[in-house]
mmCIF file of C-alpha atoms and ligand atoms in Angstrom:
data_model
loop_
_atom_site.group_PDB
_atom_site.id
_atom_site.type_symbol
_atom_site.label_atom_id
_atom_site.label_comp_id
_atom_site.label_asym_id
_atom_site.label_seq_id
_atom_site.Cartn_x
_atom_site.Cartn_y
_atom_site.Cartn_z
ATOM 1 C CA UNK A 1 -102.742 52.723 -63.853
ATOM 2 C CA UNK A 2 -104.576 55.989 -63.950
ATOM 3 C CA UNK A 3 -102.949 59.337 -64.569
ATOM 4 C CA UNK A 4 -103.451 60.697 -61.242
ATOM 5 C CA UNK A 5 -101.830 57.695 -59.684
ATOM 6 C CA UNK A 6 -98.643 57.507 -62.376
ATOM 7 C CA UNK A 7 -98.257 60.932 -61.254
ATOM 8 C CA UNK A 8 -98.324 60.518 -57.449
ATOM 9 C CA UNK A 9 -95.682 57.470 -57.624
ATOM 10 C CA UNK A 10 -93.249 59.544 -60.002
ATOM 11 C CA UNK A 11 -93.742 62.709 -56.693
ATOM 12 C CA UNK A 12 -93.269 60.206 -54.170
ATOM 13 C CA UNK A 13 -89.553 58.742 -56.527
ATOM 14 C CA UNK A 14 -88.703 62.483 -56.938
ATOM 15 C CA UNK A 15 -88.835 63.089 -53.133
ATOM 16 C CA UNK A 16 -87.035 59.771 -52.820
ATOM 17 C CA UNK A 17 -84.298 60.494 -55.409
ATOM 18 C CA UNK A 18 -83.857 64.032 -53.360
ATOM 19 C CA UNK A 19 -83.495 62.851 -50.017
ATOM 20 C CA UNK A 20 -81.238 59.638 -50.628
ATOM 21 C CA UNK A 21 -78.947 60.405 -53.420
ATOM 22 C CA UNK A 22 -76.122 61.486 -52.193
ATOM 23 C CA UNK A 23 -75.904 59.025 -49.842
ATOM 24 C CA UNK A 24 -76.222 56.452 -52.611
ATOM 25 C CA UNK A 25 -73.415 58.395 -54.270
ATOM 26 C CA UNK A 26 -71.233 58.467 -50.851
ATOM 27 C CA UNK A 27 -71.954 54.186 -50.904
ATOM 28 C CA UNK A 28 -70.725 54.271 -54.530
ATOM 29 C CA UNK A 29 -67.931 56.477 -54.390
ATOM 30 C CA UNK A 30 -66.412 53.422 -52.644
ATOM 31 C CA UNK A 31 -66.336 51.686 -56.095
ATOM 32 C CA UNK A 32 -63.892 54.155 -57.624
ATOM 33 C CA UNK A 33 -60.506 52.384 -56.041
ATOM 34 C CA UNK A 34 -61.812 49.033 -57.969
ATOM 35 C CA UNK A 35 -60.813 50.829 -61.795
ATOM 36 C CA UNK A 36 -57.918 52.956 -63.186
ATOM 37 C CA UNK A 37 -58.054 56.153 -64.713
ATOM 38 C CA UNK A 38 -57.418 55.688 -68.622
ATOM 39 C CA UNK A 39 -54.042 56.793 -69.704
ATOM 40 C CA UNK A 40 -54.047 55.738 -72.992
ATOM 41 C CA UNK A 41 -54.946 59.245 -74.161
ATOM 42 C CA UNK A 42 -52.118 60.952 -71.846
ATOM 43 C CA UNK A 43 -54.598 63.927 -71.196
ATOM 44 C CA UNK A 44 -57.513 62.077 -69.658
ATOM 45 C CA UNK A 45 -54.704 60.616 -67.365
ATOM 46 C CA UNK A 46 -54.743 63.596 -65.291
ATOM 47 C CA UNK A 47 -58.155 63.111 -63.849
ATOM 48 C CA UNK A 48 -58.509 62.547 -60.622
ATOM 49 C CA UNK A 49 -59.267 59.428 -59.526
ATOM 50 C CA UNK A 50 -62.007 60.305 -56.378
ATOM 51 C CA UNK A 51 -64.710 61.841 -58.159
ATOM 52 C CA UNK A 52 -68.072 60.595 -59.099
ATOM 53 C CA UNK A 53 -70.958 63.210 -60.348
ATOM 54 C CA UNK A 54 -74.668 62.827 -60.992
ATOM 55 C CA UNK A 55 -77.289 64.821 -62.413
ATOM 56 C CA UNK A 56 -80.644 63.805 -62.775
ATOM 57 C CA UNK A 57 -83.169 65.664 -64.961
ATOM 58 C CA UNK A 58 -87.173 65.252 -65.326
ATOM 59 C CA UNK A 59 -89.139 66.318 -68.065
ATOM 60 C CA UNK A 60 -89.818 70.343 -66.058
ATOM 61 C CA UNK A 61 -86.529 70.617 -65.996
ATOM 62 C CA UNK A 62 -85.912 70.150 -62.455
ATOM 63 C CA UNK A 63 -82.684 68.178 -61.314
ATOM 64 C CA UNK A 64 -81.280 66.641 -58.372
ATOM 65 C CA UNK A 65 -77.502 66.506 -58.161
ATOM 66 C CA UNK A 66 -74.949 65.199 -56.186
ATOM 67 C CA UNK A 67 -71.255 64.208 -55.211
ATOM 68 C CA UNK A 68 -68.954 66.635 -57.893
ATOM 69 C CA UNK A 69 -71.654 67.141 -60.251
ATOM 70 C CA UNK A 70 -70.026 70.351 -61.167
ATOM 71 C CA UNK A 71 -66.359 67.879 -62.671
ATOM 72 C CA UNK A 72 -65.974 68.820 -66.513
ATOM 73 C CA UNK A 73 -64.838 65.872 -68.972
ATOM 74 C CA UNK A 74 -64.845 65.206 -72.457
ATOM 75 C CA UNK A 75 -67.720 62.700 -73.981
ATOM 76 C CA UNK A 76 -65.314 60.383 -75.944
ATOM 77 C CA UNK A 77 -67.479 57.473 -76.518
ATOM 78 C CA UNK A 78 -70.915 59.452 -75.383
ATOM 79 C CA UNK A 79 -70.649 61.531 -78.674
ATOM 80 C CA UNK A 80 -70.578 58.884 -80.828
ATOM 81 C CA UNK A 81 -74.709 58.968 -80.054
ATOM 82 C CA UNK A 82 -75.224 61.848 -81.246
ATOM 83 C CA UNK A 83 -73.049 61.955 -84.491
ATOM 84 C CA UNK A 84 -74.761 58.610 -85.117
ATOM 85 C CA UNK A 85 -78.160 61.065 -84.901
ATOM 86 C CA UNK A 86 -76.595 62.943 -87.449
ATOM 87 C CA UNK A 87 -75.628 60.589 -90.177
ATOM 88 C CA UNK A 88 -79.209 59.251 -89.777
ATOM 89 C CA UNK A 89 -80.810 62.740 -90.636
ATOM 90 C CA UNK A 90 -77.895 64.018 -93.025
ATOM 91 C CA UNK A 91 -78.062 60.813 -94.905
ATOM 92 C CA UNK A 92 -80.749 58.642 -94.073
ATOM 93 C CA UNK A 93 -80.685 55.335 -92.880
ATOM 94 C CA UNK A 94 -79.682 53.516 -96.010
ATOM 95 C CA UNK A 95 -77.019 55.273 -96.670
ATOM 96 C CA UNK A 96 -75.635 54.926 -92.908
ATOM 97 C CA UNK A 97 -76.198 50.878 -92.847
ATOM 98 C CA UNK A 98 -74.606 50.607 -95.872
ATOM 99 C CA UNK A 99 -71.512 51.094 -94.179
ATOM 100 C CA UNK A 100 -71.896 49.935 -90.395
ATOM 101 C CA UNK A 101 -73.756 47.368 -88.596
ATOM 102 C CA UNK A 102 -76.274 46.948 -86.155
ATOM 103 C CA UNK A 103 -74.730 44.165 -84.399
ATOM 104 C CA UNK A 104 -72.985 44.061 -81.042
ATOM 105 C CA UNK A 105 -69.323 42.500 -81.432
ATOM 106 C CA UNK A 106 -68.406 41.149 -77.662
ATOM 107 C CA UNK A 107 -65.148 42.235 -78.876
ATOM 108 C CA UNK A 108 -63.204 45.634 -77.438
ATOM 109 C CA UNK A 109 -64.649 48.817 -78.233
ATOM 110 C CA UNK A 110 -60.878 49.629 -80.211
ATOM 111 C CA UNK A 111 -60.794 45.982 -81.495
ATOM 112 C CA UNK A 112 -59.792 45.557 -85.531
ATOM 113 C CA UNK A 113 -60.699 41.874 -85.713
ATOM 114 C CA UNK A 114 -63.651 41.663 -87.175
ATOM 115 C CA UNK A 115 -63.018 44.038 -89.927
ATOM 116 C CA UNK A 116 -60.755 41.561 -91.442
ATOM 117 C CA UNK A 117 -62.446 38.269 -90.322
ATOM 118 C CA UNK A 118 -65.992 38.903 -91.317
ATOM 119 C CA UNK A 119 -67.314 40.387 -94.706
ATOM 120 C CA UNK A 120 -67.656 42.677 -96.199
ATOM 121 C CA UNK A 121 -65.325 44.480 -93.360
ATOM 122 C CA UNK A 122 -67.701 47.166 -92.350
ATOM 123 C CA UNK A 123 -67.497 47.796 -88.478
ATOM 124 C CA UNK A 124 -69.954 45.827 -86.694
ATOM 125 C CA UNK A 125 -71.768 48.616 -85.062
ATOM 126 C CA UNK A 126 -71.449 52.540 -84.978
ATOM 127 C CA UNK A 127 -70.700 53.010 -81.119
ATOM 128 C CA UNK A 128 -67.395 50.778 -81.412
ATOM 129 C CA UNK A 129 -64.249 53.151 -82.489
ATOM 130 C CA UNK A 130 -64.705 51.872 -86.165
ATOM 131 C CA UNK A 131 -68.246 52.310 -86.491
ATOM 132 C CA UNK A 132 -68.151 55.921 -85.598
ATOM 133 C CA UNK A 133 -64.950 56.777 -87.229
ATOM 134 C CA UNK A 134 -67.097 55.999 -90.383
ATOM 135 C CA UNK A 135 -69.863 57.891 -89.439
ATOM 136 C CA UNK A 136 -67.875 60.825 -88.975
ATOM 137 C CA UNK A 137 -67.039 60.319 -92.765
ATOM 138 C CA UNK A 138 -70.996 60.644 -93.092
ATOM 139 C CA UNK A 139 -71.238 64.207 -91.550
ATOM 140 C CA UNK A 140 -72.745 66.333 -93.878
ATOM 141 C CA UNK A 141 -70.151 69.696 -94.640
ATOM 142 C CA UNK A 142 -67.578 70.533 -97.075
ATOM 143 C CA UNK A 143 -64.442 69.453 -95.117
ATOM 144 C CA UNK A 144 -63.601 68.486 -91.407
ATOM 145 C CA UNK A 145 -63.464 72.159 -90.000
ATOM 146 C CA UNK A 146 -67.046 72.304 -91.334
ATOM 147 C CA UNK A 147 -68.383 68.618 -90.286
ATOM 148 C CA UNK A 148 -66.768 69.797 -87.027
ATOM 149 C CA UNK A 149 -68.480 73.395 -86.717
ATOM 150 C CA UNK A 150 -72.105 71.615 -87.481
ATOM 151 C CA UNK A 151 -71.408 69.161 -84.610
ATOM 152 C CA UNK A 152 -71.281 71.583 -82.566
ATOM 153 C CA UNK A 153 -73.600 73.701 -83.078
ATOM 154 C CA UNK A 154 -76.020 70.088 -82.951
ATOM 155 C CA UNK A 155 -74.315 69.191 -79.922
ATOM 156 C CA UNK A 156 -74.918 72.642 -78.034
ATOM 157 C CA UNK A 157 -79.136 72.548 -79.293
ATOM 158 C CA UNK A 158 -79.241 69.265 -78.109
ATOM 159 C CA UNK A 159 -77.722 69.769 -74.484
ATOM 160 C CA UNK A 160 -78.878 73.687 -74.968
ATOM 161 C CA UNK A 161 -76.323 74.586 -73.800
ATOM 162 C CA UNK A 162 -74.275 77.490 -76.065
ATOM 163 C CA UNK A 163 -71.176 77.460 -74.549
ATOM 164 C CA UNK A 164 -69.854 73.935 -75.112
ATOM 165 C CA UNK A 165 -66.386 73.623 -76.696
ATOM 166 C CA UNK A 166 -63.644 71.426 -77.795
ATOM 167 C CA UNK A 167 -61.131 71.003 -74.882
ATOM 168 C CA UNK A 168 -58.159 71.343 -77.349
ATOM 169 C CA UNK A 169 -55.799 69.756 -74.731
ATOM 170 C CA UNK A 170 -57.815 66.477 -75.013
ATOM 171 C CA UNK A 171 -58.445 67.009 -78.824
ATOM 172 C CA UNK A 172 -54.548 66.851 -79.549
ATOM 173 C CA UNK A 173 -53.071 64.226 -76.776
ATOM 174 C CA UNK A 174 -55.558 62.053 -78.161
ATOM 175 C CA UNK A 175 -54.298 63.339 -82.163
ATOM 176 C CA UNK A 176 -50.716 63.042 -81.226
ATOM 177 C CA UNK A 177 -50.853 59.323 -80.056
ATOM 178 C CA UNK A 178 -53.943 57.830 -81.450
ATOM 179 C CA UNK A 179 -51.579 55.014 -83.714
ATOM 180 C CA UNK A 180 -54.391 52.549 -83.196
ATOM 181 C CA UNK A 181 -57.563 54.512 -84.267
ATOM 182 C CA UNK A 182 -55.104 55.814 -87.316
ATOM 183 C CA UNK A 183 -54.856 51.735 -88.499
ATOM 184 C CA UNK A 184 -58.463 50.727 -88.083
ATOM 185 C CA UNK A 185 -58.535 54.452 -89.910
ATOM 186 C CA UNK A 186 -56.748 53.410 -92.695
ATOM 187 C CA UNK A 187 -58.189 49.611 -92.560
ATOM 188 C CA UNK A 188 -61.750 50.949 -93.297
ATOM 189 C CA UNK A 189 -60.131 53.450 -96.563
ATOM 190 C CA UNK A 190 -58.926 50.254 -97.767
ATOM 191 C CA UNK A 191 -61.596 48.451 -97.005
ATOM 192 C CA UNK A 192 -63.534 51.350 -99.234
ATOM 193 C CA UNK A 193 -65.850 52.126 -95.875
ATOM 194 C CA UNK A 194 -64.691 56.256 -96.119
ATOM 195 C CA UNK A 195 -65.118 58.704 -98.488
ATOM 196 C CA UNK A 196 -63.111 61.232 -97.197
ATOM 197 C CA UNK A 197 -59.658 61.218 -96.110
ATOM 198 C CA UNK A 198 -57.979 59.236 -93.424
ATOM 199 C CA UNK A 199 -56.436 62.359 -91.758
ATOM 200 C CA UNK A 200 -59.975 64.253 -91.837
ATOM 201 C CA UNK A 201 -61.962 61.725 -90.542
ATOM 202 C CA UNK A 202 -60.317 61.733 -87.968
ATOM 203 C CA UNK A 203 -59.831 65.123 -86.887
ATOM 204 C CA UNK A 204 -63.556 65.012 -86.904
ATOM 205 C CA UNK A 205 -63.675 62.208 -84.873
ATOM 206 C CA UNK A 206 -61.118 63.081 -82.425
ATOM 207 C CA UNK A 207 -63.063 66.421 -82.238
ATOM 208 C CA UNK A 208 -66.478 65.422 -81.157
ATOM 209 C CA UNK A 209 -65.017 62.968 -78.689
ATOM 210 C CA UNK A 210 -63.078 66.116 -76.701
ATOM 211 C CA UNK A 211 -66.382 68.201 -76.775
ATOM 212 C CA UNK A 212 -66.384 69.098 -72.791
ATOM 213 C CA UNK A 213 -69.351 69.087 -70.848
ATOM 214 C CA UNK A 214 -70.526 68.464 -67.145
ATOM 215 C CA UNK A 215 -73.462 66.069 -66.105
ATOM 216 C CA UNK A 216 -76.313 69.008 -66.102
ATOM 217 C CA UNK A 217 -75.009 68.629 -69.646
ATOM 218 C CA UNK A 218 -75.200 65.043 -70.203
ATOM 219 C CA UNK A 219 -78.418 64.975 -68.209
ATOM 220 C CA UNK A 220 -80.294 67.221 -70.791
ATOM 221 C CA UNK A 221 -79.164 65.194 -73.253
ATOM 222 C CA UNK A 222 -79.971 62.321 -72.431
ATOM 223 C CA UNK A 223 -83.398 63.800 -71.654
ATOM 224 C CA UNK A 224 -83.761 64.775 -75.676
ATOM 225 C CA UNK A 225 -83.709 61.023 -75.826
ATOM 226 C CA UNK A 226 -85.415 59.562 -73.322
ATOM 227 C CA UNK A 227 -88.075 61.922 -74.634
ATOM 228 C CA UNK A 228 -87.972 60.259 -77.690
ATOM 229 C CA UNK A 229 -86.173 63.579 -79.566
ATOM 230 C CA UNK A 230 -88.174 66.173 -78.075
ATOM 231 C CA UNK A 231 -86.532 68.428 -75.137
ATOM 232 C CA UNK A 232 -89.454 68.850 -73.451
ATOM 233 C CA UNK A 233 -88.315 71.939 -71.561
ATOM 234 C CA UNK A 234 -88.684 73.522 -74.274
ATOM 235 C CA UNK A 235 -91.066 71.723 -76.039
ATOM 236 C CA UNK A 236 -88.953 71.447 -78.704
ATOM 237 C CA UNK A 237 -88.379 68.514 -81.474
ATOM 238 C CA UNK A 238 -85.082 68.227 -82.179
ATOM 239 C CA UNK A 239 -84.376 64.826 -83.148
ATOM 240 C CA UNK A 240 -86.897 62.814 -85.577
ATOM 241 C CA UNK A 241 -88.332 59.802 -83.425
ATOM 242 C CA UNK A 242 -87.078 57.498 -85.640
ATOM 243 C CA UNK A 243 -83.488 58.014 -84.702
ATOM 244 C CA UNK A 244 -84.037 58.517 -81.637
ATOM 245 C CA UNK A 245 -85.108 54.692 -81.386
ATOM 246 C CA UNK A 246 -81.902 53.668 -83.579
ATOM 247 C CA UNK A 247 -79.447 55.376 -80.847
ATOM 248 C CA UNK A 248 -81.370 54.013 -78.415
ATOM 249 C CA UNK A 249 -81.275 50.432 -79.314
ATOM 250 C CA UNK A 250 -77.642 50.439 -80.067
ATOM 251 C CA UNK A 251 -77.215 52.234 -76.646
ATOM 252 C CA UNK A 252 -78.781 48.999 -75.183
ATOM 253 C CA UNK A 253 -76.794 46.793 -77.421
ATOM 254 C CA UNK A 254 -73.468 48.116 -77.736
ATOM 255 C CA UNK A 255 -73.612 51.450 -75.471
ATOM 256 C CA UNK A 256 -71.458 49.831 -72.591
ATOM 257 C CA UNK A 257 -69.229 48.109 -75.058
ATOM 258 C CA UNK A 258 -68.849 44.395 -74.338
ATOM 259 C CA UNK A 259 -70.578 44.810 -71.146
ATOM 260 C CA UNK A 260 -73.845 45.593 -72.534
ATOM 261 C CA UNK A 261 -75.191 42.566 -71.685
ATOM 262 C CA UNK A 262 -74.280 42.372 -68.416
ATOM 263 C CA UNK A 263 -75.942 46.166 -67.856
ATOM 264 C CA UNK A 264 -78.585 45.078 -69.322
ATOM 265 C CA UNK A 265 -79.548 42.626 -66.799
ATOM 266 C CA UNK A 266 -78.171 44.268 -63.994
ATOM 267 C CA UNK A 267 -79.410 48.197 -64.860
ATOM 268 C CA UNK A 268 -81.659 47.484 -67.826
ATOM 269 C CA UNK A 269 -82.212 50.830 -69.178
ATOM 270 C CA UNK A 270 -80.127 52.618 -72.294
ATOM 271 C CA UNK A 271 -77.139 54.150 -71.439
ATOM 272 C CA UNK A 272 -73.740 54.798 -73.439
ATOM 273 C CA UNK A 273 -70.317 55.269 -71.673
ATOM 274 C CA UNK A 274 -66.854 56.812 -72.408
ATOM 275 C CA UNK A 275 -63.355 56.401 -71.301
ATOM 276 C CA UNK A 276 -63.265 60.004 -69.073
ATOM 277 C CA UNK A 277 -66.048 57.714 -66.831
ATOM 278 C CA UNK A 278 -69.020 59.369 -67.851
ATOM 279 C CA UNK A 279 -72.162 57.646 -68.586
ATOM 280 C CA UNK A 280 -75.682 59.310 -70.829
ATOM 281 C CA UNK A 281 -77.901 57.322 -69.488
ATOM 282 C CA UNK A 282 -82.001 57.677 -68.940
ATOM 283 C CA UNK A 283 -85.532 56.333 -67.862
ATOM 284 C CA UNK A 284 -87.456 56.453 -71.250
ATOM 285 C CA UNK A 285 -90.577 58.842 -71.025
ATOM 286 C CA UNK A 286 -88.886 60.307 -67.529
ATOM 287 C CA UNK A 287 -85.320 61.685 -66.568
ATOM 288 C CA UNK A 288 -82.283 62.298 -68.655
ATOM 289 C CA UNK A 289 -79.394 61.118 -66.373
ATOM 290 C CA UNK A 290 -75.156 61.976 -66.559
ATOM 291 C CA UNK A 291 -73.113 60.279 -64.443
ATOM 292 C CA UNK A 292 -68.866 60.816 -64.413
ATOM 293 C CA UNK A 293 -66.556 58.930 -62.216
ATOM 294 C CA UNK A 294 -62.985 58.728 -64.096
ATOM 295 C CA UNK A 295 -61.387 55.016 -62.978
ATOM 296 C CA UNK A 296 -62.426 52.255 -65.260
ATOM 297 C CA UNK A 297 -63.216 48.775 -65.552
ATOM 298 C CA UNK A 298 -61.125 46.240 -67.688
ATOM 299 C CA UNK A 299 -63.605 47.018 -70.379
ATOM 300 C CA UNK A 300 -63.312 50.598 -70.179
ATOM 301 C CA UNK A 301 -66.435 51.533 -67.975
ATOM 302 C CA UNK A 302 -66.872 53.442 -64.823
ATOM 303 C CA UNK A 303 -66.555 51.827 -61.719
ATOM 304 C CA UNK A 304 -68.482 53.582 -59.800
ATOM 305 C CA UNK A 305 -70.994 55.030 -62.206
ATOM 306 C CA UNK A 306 -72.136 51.982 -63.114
ATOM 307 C CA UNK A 307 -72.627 50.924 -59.342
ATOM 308 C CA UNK A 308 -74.664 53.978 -58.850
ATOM 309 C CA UNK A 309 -76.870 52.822 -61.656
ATOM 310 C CA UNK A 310 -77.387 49.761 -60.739
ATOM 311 C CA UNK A 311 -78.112 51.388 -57.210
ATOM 312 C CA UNK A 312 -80.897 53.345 -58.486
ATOM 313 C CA UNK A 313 -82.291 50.617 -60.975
ATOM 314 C CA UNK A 314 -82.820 48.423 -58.066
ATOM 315 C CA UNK A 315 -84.623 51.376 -55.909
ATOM 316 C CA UNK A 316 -86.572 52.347 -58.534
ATOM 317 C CA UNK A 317 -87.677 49.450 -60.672
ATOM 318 C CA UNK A 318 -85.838 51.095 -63.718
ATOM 319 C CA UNK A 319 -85.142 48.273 -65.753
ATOM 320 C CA UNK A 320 -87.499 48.075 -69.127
ATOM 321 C CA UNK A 321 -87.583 44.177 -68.610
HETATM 322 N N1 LIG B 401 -64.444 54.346 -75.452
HETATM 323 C C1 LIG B 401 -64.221 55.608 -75.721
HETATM 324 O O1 LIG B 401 -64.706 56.517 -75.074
HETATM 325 C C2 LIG B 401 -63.260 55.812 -76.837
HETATM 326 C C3 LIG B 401 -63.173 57.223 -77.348
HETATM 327 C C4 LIG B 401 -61.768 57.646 -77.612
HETATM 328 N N2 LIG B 401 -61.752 58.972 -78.185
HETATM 329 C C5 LIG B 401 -61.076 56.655 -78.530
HETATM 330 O O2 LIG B 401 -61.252 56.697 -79.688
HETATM 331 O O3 LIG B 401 -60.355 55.804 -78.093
#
């Protein structure tokens, strides 16, 4: 296909994706009453259970929104991308496989069971709780306030946006009752997986999971990435290609936990969720894309977001396969 012609079908999506999304959001809002709101971390518990978001984002920087795009939420899971982006250039990528894997576990994304049943009891992957509770032991800084400051700061450049923060609410119901991240915490120091200590890991960890942001947010994001690490707003490199095409193969692999699989046929494009129902998802070369819709499946994806994906794979031909 010629340029010209690539470029007139992307117009004639754009006009599409205008004019029909939020009534593909209204049909997919119907989804939320199928999940539950996670409660685990009592904070997130008092999100409201009727809201789904979505931004989407092309390469000019134009977006089309709809539904309650403007809903904050912490990324939980989502961040786990980028700190995995950061190991990779802190470190390198020897240093980072050393200790986690790059296989997908079809086991929960808090599971311990492999850590003990397979050796040498490095986590399986870095998007499952273990795996990126030792990469946060890979951030490059002096101590967890500092690991913590530098995520930030790579977190705002990334979603240019200056103003993100920790939601400190989140940060410390999740600190106060986080008993199961604490034991595959102190599984992986015995296991000799961290270097640092149990109790700054994960204040690190806990940290850049409460980092709050809204889908215009997530959308840029995920446009860094789907752009293969350069924010082409700004023509801008900020991530080397490289790891860019790590995150974005574990995003296929392991992004929607033990569903992966099953959103891979189904959706077929990278995407990475977290327990507040958000989802980073994209169409490589074209739009960065955040979705948020709190109530989750049984394995701790959005409802709804992930029927409003699927919606708009099918429309658009989105899946890579
Ligand atoms: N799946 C998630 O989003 C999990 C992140 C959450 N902070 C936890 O560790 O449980």
């Amino acid at each position: 296909m010629d340029l010209k012609m690539s470029h007139h079908i992307e117009e004639q999506s754009w006009k599409q994706l205008t004019s029909h999304l939020a009534e593909w959001v209204a049909d997919s809002h119907k989804h939320t009453t199928d999940g539950h709101v996670a409660s685990y971390i009592p904070e997130l518990a008092n999100a409201p259970s009727d809201v789904l978001g979505i931004c989407i984002m092309d390469a000019g920087g134009l977006t089309v929104v709809a539904g309650d795009s403007d809903f904050r939420f912490t990324l939980q899971s989502i961040s786990k991308v980028f700190t995995l982006i950061m190991a990779l250039m802190d470190r390198g990528e020897a240093i980072v496989f050393s200790k986690v894997g790059m296989e997908p576990t079809g086991d929960d994304f808090n599971s311990m069971l492999k850590l003990e049943l397979v050796e040498p009891g490095i986590p399986f992957n870095p998007l499952i709780n273990a795996g990126a509770i030792a990469i946060s032991s890979l951030i490059a800084g002096k101590d967890s306030e500092e690991q913590v400051a530098r995520i930030l700061q790579f977190f705002r450049e990334v979603a240019h946006n200056p103003t993100l923060e920790i939601n400190q609410a989140v940060f410390q119901s999740e600190s106060d009752t986080a008993h199961r991240n604490r034991s595959l915490a102190y599984f992986l120091k015995d296991n000799g997986v961290l270097d640092s200590e149990v109790d700054d890991v994960l204040r690190t960890y806990f940290s850049h999971c409460s980092i709050e942001v809204n889908c215009t947010d997530l959308a840029r994001m995920a446009l860094v990435l789907a752009h293969n690490g350069v924010d082409p707003i700004r023509n801008q490199r900020l991530i080397p290609r490289r790891f860019v095409q790590i995150a974005k193969t574990f995003m296929f692999t392991c992004g929607m936990y033990n569903a992966s699989g099953e959103f891979a046929m189904n959706v077929g494009i990278p995407a990475k969720s977290g327990v507040s129902g958000s989802i980073l998802s994209m169409v490589p070369g074209q739009y960065g894309i955040g979705v948020v819709s709190p109530p989750l499946n049984r394995k701790g994806n959005s409802t709804a977001g992930v029927h409003l994906l699927g919606k708009l794979s099918q429309e658009f031909d989105w899946s890579l396969f």
